CSV table of C-alpha atoms (C1' of nucleotides) in Angstrom, one decimal:
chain,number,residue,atom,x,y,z
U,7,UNK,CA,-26.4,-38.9,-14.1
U,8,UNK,CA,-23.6,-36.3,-12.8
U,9,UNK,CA,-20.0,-37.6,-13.4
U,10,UNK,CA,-17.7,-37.4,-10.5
U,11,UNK,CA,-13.9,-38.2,-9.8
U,12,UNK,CA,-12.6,-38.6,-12.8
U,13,UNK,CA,-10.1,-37.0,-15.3
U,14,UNK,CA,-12.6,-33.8,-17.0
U,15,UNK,CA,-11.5,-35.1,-20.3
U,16,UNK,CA,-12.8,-38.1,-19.6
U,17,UNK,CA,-16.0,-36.9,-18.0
U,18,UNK,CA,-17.3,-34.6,-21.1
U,19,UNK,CA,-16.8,-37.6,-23.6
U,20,UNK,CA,-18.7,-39.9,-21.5
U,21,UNK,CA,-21.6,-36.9,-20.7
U,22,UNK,CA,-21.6,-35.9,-25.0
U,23,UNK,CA,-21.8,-39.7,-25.6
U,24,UNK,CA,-24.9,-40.2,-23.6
U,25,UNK,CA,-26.3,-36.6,-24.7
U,26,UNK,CA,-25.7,-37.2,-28.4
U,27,UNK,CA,-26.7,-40.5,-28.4
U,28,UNK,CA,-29.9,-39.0,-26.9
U,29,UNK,CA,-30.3,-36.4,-29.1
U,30,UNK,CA,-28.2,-36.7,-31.5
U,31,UNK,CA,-25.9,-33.8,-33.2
U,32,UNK,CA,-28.7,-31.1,-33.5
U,33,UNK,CA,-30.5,-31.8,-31.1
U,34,UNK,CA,-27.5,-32.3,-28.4
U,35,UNK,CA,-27.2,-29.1,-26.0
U,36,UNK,CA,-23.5,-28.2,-25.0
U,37,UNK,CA,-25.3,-26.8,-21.4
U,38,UNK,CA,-26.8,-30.4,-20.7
U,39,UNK,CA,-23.3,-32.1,-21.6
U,40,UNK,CA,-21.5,-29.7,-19.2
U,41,UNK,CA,-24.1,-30.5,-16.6
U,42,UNK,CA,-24.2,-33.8,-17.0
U,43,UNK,CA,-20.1,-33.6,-17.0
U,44,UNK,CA,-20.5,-31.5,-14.0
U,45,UNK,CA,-18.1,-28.3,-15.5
U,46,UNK,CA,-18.8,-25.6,-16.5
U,47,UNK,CA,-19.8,-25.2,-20.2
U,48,UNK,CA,-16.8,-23.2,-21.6
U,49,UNK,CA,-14.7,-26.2,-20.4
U,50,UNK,CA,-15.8,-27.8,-23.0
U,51,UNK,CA,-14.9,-25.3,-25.4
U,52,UNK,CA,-11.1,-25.7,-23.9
U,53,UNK,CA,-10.7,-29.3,-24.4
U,54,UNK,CA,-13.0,-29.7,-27.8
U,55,UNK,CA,-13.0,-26.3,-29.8
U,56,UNK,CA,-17.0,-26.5,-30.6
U,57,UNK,CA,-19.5,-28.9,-30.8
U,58,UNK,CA,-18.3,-30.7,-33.9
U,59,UNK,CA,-14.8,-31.4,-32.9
U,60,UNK,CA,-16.0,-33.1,-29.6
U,61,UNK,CA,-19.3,-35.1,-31.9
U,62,UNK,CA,-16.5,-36.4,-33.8
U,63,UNK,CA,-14.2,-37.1,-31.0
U,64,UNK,CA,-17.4,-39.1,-29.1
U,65,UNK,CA,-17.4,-41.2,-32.2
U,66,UNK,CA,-14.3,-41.5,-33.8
U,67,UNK,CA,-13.8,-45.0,-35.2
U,68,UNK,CA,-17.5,-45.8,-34.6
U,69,UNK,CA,-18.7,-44.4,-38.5
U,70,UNK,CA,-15.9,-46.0,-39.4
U,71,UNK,CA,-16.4,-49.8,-37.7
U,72,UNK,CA,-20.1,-49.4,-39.1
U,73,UNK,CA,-18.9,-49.1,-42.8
U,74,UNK,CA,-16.0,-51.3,-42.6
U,75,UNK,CA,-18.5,-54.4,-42.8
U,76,UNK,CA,-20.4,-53.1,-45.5
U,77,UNK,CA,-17.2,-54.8,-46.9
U,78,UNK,CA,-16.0,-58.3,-47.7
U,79,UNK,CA,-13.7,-60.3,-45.9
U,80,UNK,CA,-11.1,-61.3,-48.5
U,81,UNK,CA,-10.6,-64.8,-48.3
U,82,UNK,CA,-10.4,-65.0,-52.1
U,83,UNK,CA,-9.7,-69.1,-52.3
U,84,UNK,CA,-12.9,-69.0,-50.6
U,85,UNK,CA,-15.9,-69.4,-53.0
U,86,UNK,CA,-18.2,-66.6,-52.6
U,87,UNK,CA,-21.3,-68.5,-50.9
U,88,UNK,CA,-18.7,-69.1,-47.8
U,89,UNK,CA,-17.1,-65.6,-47.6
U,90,UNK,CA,-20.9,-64.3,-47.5
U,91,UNK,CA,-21.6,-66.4,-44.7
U,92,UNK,CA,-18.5,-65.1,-43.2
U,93,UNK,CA,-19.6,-61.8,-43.9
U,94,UNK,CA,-23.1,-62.6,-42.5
U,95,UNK,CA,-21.4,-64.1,-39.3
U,96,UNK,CA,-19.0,-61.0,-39.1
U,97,UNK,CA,-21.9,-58.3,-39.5
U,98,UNK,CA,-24.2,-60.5,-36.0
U,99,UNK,CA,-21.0,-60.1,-33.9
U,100,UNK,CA,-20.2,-57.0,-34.8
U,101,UNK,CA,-24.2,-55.9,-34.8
U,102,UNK,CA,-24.4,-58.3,-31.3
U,103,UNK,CA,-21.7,-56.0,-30.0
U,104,UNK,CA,-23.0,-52.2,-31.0
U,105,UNK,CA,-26.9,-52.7,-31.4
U,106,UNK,CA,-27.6,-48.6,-30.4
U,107,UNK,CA,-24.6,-47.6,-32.4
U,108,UNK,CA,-26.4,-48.8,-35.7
U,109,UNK,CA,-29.5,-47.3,-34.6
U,110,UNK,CA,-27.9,-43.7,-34.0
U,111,UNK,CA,-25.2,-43.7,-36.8
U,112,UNK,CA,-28.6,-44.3,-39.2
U,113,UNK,CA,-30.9,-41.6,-38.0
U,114,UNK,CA,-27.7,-39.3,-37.8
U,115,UNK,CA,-26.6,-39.9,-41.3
U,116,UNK,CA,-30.2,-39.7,-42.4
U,117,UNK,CA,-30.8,-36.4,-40.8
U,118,UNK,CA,-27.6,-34.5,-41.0
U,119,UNK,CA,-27.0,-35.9,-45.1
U,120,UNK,CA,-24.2,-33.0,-45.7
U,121,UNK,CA,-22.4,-33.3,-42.9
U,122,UNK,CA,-22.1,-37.0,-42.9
U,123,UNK,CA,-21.2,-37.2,-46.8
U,124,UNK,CA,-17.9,-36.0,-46.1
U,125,UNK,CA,-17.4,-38.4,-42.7
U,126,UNK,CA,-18.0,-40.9,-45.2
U,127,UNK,CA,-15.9,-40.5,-47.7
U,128,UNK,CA,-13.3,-40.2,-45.1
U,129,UNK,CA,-13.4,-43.9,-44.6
U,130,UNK,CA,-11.0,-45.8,-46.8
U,131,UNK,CA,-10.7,-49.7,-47.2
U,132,UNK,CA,-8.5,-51.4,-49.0
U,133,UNK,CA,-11.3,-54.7,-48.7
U,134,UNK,CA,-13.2,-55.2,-51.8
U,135,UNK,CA,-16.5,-54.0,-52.2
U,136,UNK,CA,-19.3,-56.4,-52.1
U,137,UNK,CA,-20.8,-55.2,-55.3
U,138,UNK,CA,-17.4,-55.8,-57.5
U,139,UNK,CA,-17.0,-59.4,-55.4
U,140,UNK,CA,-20.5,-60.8,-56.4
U,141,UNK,CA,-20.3,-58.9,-60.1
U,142,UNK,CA,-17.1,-60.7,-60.7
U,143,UNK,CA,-18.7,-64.3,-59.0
U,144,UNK,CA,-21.4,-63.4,-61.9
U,145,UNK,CA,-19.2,-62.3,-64.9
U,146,UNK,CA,-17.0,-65.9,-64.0
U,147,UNK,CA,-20.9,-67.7,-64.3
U,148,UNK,CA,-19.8,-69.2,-60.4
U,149,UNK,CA,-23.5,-67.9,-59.2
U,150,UNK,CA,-26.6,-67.3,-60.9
U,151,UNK,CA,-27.1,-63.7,-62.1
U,152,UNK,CA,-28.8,-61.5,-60.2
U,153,UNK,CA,-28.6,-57.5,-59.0
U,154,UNK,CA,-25.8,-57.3,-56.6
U,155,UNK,CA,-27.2,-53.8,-55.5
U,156,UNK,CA,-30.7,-55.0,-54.3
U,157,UNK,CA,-29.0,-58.1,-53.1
U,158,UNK,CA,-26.5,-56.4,-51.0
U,159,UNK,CA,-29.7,-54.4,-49.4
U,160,UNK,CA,-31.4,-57.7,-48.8
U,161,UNK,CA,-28.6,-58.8,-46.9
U,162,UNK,CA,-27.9,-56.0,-44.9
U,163,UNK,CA,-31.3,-55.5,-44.4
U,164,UNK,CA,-31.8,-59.1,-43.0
U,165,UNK,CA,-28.9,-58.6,-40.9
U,166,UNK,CA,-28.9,-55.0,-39.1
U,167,UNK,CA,-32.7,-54.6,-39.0
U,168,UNK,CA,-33.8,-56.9,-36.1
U,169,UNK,CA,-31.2,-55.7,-33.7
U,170,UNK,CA,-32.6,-51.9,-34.8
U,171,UNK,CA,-36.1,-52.7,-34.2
U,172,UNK,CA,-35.6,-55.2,-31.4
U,173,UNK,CA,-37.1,-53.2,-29.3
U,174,UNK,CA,-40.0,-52.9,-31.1
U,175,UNK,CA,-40.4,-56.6,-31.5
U,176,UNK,CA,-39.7,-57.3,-27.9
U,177,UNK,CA,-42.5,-55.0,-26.6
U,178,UNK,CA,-45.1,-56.1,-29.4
U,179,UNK,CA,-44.8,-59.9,-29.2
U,180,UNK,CA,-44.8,-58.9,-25.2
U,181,UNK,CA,-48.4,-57.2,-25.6
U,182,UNK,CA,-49.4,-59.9,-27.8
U,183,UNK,CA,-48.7,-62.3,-25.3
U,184,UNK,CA,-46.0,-64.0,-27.7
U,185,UNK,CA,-42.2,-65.0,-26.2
U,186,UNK,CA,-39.5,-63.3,-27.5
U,187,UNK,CA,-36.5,-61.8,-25.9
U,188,UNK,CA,-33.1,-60.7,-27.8
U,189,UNK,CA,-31.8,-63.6,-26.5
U,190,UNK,CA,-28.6,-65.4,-28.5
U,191,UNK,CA,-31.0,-68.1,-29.5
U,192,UNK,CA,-33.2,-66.1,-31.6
U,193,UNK,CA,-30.0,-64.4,-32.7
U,194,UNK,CA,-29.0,-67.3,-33.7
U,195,UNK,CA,-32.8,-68.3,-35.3
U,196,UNK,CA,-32.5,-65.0,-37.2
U,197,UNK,CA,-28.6,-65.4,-38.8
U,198,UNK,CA,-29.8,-68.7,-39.9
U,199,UNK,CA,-32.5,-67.5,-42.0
U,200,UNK,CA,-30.5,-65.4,-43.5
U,201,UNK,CA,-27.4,-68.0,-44.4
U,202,UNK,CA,-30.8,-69.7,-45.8
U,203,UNK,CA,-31.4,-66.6,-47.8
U,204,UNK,CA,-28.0,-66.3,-49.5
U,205,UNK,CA,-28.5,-70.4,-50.1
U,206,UNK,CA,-31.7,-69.7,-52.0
U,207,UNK,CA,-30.2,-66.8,-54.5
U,208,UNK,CA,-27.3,-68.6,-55.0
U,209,UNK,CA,-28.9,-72.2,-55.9
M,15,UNK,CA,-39.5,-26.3,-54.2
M,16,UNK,CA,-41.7,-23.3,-53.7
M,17,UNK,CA,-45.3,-24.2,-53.3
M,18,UNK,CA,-48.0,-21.7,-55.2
M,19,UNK,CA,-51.7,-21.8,-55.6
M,20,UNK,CA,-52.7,-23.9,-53.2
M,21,UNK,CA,-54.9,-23.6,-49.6
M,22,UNK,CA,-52.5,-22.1,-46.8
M,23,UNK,CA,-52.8,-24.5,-44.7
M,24,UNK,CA,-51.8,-27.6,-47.2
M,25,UNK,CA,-48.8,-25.4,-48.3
M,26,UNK,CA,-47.9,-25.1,-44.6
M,27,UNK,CA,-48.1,-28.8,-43.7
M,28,UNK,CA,-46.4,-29.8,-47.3
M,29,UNK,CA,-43.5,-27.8,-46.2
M,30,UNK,CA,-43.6,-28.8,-42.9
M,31,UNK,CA,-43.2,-32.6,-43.8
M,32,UNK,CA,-40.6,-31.8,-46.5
M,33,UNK,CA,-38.6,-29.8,-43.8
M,34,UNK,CA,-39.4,-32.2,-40.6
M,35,UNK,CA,-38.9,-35.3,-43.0
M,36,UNK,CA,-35.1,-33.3,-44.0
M,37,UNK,CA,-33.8,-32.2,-40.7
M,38,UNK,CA,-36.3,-34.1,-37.9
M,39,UNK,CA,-38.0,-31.9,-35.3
M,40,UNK,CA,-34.7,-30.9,-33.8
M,41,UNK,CA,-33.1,-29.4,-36.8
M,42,UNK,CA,-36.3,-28.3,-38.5
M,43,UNK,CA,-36.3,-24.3,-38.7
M,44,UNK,CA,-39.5,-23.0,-38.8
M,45,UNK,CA,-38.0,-20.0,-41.3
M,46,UNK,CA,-37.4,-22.7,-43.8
M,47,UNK,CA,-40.9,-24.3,-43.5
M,48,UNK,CA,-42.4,-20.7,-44.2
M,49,UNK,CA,-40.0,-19.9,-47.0
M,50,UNK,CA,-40.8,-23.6,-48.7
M,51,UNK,CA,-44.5,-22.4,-47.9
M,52,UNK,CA,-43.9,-19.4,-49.4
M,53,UNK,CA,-45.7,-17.3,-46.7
M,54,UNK,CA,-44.4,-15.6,-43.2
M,55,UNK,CA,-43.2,-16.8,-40.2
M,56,UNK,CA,-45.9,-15.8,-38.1
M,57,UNK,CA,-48.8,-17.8,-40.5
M,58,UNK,CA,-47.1,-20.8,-39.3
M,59,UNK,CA,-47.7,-19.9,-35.5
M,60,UNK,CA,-51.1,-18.4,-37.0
M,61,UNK,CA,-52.6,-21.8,-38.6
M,62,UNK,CA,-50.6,-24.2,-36.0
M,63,UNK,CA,-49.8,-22.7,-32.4
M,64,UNK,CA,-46.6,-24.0,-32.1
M,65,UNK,CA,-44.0,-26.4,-33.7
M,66,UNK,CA,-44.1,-29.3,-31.9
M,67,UNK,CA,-48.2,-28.9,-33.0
M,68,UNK,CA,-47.1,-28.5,-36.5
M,69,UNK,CA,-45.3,-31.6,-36.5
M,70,UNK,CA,-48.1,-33.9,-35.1
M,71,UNK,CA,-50.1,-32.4,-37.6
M,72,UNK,CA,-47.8,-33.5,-40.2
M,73,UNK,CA,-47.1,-37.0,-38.7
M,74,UNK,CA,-51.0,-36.8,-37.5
M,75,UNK,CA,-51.8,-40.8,-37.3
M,76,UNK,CA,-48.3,-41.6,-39.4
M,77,UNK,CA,-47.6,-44.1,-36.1
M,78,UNK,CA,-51.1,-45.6,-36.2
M,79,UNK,CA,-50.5,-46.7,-39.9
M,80,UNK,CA,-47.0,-47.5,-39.3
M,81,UNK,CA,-48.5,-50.0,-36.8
M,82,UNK,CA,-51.2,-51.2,-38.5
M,83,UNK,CA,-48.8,-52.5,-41.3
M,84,UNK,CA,-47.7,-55.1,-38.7
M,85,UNK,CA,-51.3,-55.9,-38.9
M,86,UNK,CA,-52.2,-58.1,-42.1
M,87,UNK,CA,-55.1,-56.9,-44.4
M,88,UNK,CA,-57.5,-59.3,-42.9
M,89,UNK,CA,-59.4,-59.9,-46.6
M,90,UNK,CA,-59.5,-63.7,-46.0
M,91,UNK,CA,-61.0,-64.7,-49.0
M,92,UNK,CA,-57.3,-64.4,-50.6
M,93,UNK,CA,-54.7,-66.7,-50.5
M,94,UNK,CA,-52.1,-65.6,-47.5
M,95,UNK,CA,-49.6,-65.4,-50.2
M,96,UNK,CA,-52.0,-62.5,-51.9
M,97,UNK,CA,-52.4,-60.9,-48.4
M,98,UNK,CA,-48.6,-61.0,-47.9
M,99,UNK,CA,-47.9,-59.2,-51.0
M,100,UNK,CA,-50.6,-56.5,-50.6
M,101,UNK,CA,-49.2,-55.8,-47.1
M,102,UNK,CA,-45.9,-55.2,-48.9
M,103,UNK,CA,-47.4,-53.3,-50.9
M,104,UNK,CA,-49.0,-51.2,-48.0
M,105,UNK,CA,-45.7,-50.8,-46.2
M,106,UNK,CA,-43.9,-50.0,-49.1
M,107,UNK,CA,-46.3,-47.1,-49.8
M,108,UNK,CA,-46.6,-46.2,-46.5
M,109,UNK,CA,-42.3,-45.7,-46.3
M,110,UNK,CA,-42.4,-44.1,-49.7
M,111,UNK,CA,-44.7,-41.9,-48.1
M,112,UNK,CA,-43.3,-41.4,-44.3
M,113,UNK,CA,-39.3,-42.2,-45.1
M,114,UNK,CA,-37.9,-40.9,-41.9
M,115,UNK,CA,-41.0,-42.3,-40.1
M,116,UNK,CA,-39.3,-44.9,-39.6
M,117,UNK,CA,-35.9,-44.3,-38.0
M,118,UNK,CA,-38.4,-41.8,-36.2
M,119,UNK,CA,-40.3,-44.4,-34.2
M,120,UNK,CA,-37.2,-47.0,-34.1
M,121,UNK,CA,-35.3,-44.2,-32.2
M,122,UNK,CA,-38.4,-43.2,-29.7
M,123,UNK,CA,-38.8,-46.8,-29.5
M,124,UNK,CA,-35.7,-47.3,-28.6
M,125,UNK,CA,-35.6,-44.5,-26.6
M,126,UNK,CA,-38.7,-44.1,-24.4
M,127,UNK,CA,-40.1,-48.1,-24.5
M,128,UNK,CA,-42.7,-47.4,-21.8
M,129,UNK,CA,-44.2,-44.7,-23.3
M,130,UNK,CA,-44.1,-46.5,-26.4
M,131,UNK,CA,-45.5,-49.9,-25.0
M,132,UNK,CA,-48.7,-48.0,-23.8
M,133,UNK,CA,-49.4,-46.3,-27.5
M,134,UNK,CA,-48.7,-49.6,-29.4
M,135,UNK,CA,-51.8,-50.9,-27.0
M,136,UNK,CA,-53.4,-47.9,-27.6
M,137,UNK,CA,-53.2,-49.3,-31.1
M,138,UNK,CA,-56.1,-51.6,-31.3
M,139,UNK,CA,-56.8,-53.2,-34.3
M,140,UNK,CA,-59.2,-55.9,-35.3
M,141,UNK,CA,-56.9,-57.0,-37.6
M,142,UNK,CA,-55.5,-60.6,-37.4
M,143,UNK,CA,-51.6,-60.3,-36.7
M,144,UNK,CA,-49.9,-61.7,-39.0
M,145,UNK,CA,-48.0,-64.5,-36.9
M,146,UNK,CA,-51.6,-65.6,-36.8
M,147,UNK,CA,-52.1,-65.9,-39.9
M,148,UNK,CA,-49.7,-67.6,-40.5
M,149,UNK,CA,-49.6,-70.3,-38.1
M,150,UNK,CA,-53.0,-70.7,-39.2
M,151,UNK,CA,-52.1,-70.9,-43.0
M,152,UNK,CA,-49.2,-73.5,-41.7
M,153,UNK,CA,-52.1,-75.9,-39.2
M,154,UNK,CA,-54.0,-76.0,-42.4
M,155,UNK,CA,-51.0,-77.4,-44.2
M,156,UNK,CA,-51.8,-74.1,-47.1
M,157,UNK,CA,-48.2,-73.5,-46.8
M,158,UNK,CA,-44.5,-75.4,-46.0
M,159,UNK,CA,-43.9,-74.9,-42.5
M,160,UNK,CA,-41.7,-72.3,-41.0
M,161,UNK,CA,-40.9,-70.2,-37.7
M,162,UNK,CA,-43.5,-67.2,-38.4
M,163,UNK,CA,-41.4,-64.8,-36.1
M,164,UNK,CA,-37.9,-64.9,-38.2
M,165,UNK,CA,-40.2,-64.9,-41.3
M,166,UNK,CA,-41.7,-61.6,-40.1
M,167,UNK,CA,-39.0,-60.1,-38.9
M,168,UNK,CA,-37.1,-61.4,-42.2
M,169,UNK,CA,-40.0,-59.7,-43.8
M,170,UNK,CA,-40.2,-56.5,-42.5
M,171,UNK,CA,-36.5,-56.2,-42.4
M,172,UNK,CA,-36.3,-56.3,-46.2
M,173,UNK,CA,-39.7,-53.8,-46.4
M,174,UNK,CA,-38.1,-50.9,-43.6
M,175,UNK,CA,-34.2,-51.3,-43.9
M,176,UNK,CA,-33.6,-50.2,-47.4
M,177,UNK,CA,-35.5,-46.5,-46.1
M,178,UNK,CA,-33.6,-46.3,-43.0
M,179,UNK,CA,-30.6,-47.1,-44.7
M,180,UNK,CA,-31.4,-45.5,-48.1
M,181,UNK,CA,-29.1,-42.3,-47.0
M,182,UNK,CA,-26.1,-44.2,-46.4
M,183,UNK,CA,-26.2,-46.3,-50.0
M,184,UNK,CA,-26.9,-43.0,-51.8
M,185,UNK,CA,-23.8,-41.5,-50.5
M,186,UNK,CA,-21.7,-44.9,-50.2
M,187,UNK,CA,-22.5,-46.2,-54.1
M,188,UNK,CA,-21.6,-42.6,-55.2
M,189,UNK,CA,-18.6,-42.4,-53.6
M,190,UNK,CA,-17.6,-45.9,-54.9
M,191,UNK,CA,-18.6,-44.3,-58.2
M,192,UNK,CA,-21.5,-46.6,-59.0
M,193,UNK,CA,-25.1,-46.1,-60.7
M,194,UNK,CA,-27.9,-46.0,-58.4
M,195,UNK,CA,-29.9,-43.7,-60.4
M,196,UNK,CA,-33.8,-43.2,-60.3
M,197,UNK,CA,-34.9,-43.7,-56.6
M,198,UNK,CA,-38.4,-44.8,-56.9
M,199,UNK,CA,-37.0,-47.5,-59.9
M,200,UNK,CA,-34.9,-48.8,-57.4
M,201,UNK,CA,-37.3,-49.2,-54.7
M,202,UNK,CA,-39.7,-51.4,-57.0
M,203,UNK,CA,-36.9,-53.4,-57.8
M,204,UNK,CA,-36.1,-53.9,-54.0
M,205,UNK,CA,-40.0,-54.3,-53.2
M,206,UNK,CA,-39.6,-57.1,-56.1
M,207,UNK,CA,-37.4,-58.8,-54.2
M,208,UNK,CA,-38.8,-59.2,-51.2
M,209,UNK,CA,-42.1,-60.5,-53.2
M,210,UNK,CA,-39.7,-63.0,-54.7
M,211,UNK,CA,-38.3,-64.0,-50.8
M,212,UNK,CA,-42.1,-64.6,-50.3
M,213,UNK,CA,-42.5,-66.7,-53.1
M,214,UNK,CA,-39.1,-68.7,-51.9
M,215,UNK,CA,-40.5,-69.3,-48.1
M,216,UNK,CA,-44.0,-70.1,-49.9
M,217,UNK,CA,-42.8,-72.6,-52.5
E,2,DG,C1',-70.1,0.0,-51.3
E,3,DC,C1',-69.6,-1.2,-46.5
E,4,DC,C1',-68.1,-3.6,-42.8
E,5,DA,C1',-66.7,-7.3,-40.0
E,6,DA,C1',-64.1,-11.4,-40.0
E,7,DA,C1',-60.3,-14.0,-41.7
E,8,DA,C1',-55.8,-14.0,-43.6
E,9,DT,C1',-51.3,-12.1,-44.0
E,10,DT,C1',-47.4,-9.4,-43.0
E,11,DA,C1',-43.4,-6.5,-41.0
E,12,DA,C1',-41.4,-5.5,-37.0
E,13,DC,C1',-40.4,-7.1,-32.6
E,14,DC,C1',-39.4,-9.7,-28.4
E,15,DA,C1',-37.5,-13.1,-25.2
E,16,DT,C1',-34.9,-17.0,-24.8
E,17,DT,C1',-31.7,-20.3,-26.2
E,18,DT,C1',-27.4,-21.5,-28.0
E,19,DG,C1',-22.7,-22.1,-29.4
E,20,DG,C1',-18.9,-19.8,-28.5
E,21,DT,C1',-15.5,-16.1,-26.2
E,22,DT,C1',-12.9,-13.5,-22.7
E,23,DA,C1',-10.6,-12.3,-18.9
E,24,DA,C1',-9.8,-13.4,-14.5
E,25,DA,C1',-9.0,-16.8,-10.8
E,26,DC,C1',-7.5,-21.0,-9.1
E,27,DT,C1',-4.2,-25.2,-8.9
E,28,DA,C1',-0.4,-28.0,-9.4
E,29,DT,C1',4.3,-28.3,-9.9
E,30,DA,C1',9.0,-27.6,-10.9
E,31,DA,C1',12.9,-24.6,-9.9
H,7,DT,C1',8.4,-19.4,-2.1
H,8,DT,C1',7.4,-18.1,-6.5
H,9,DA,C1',7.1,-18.2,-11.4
H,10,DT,C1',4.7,-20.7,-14.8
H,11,DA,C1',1.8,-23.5,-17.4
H,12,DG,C1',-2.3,-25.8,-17.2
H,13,DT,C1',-7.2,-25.8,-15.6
H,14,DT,C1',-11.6,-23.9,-14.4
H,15,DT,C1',-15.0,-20.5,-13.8
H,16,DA,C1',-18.4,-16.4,-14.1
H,17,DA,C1',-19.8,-13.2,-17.0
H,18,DC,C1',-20.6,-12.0,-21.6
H,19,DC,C1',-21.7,-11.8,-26.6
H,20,DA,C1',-23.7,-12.2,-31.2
H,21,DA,C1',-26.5,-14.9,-33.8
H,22,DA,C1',-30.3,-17.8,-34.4
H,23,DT,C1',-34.8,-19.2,-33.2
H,24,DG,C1',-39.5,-19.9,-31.7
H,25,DG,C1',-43.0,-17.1,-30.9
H,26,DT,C1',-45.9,-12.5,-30.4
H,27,DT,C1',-48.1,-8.1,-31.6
H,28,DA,C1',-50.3,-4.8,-34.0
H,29,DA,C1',-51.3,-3.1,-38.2
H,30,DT,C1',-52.6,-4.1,-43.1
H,31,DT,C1',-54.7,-6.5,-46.8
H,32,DT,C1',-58.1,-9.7,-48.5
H,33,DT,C1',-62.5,-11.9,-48.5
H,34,DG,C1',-67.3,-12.5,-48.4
H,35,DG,C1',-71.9,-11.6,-46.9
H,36,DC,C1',-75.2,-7.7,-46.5
DNA sequence: GCCAAAATTAACCATTTGGTTAAACTATAA
DNA sequence: TTATAGTTTAACCAAATGGTTAATTTTGGC
């Protein structure tokens, strides 16, 4: 894909975006983002000092929407059961909306553990963690007890993996001869089952 | 970790998968893997031609098994429950075992879904799959009756998540300054729960 | 002990890669 | 028109990297 008519700035974030995504920050090539951009490569260097500085500029605010809903919406009149399932409803949209993002932001982190620490740490909420909100839930004997680590894993685990491995499941229940798409319905199929979940540890 | 007194060629591929598993086949260097070996560069080219040779080596048949876990142990003399457990058992050895695996084959999945269509039929397997066994367990009224595909991917969502994910709770529970101490006590704890989801969808 | 084969190494090599430099081109405001 | 700031390019560069070569050491059968 060669970009064309368009503002250069514009061009070499769209070209990085599909190059990273591709390859991610190692594996990215400044030549094949220049080419794809359709500049030359120390144009790239003029508008984003190195390769960093334009990585982060691809994805600024993406690291940060992906951690913001490992936090809980604070409704606190809410009891907890509902402001999970608000979570849980929160986490599908915003999952529906940026199913490659996940995927990319994982094996990035995963890979490039250093560099990604610090990214991390950069992102600041002012929304209670879900760890403290169940722990407290516990403490005032509202829910049974329970880890809230392993149960925070459950739930994101329940809720980000299908849409990371969609694919996956789309080509082997294809092979298999099974029906399944991504479509909304078994979205919607999936969501429910884990609402169900949360109903179970919290009966 | 420096490896000593052991067969070149096991040193070499120990490394390799320590370095490939750390950094992925992009930011693998093969200097490290020699220096982890604890031999020269040029015995890496000497025992595996090139690098992209020394990483099938190392993830030599990694996709079949990650494949065949999808497949469930077809010892039907057990109880499907048994079988379900043992197959958590399998994957959860197998991701112990192959943590970036994983994230690996999600992102060439993702990636690449043609070429990946024709190796997962590649795959063959005599093995019953488990939405088979299933649906058979539920015809024969052996179990309550539920949608075998969101159990599965339920299923294998709790199993995979936690070791795609595992980088980002290391560094996100430190930097919220909580304990998440001993890795391989945590992962039985999580592999605990997903027997107890089992035991909740079975009851 | 001798010798050939296998194993291992140090020193190189060619290419790639992120990044730089200085020159050239372009728009635009005075 | 021309001075100026902003934009773009070709040509480089140094470091890193995967890979090679030729020589040296080790091994094991005779």
């Amino acid at each position: 894909m060669k970009l064309k008519d368009e503002k250069t700035e514009v061009k070499i974030l769209k070209a990085a975006k599909e190059v990273f995504t591709k390859h991610g920050l190692y594996g990215a090539r400044m030549q094949e983002i220049a080419d794809i951009a359709g500049i030359n490569k120390a144009l790239l260097h003029y508008y984003f000092r190195n390769k960093e500085k334009l990585f982060d500029a691809v994805f600024e605010g993406a690291l940060k929407k992906y951690f913001e809903q490992m936090m809980v919406i604070g409704d606190t009149s809410l009891p907890v059961k509902d402001r999970l399932f608000v979570f849980v409803d929160n986490m599908f949209t915003f999952l529906e909306e940026y199913p490659m993002m996940a995927i990319f932001i994982l094996k990035e982190v995963t890979l490039n553990q250093d560099v990604f620490k610090q990214k991390i740490k950069q992102i600041k909420s002012n929304q209670p963690f879900l760890i403290d909100v169940l722990q407290d839930a516990m403490d005032k004997k509202e829910i049974k007890s329970f880890d809230p680590f392993v149960f925070m894993i459950n739930l994101q685990s329940l809720c980000a993996y299908p849409f990371i491995a969609g694919p996956i499941y789309k080509n082997m229940f294809i092979s298999h001869g099974y029906e399944w798409g991504n479509t909304h319905d078994n979205i919607e199929k999936i969501k429910d089952s884990v609402k169900e979940f949360i109903t179970f540890k919290f009966q």
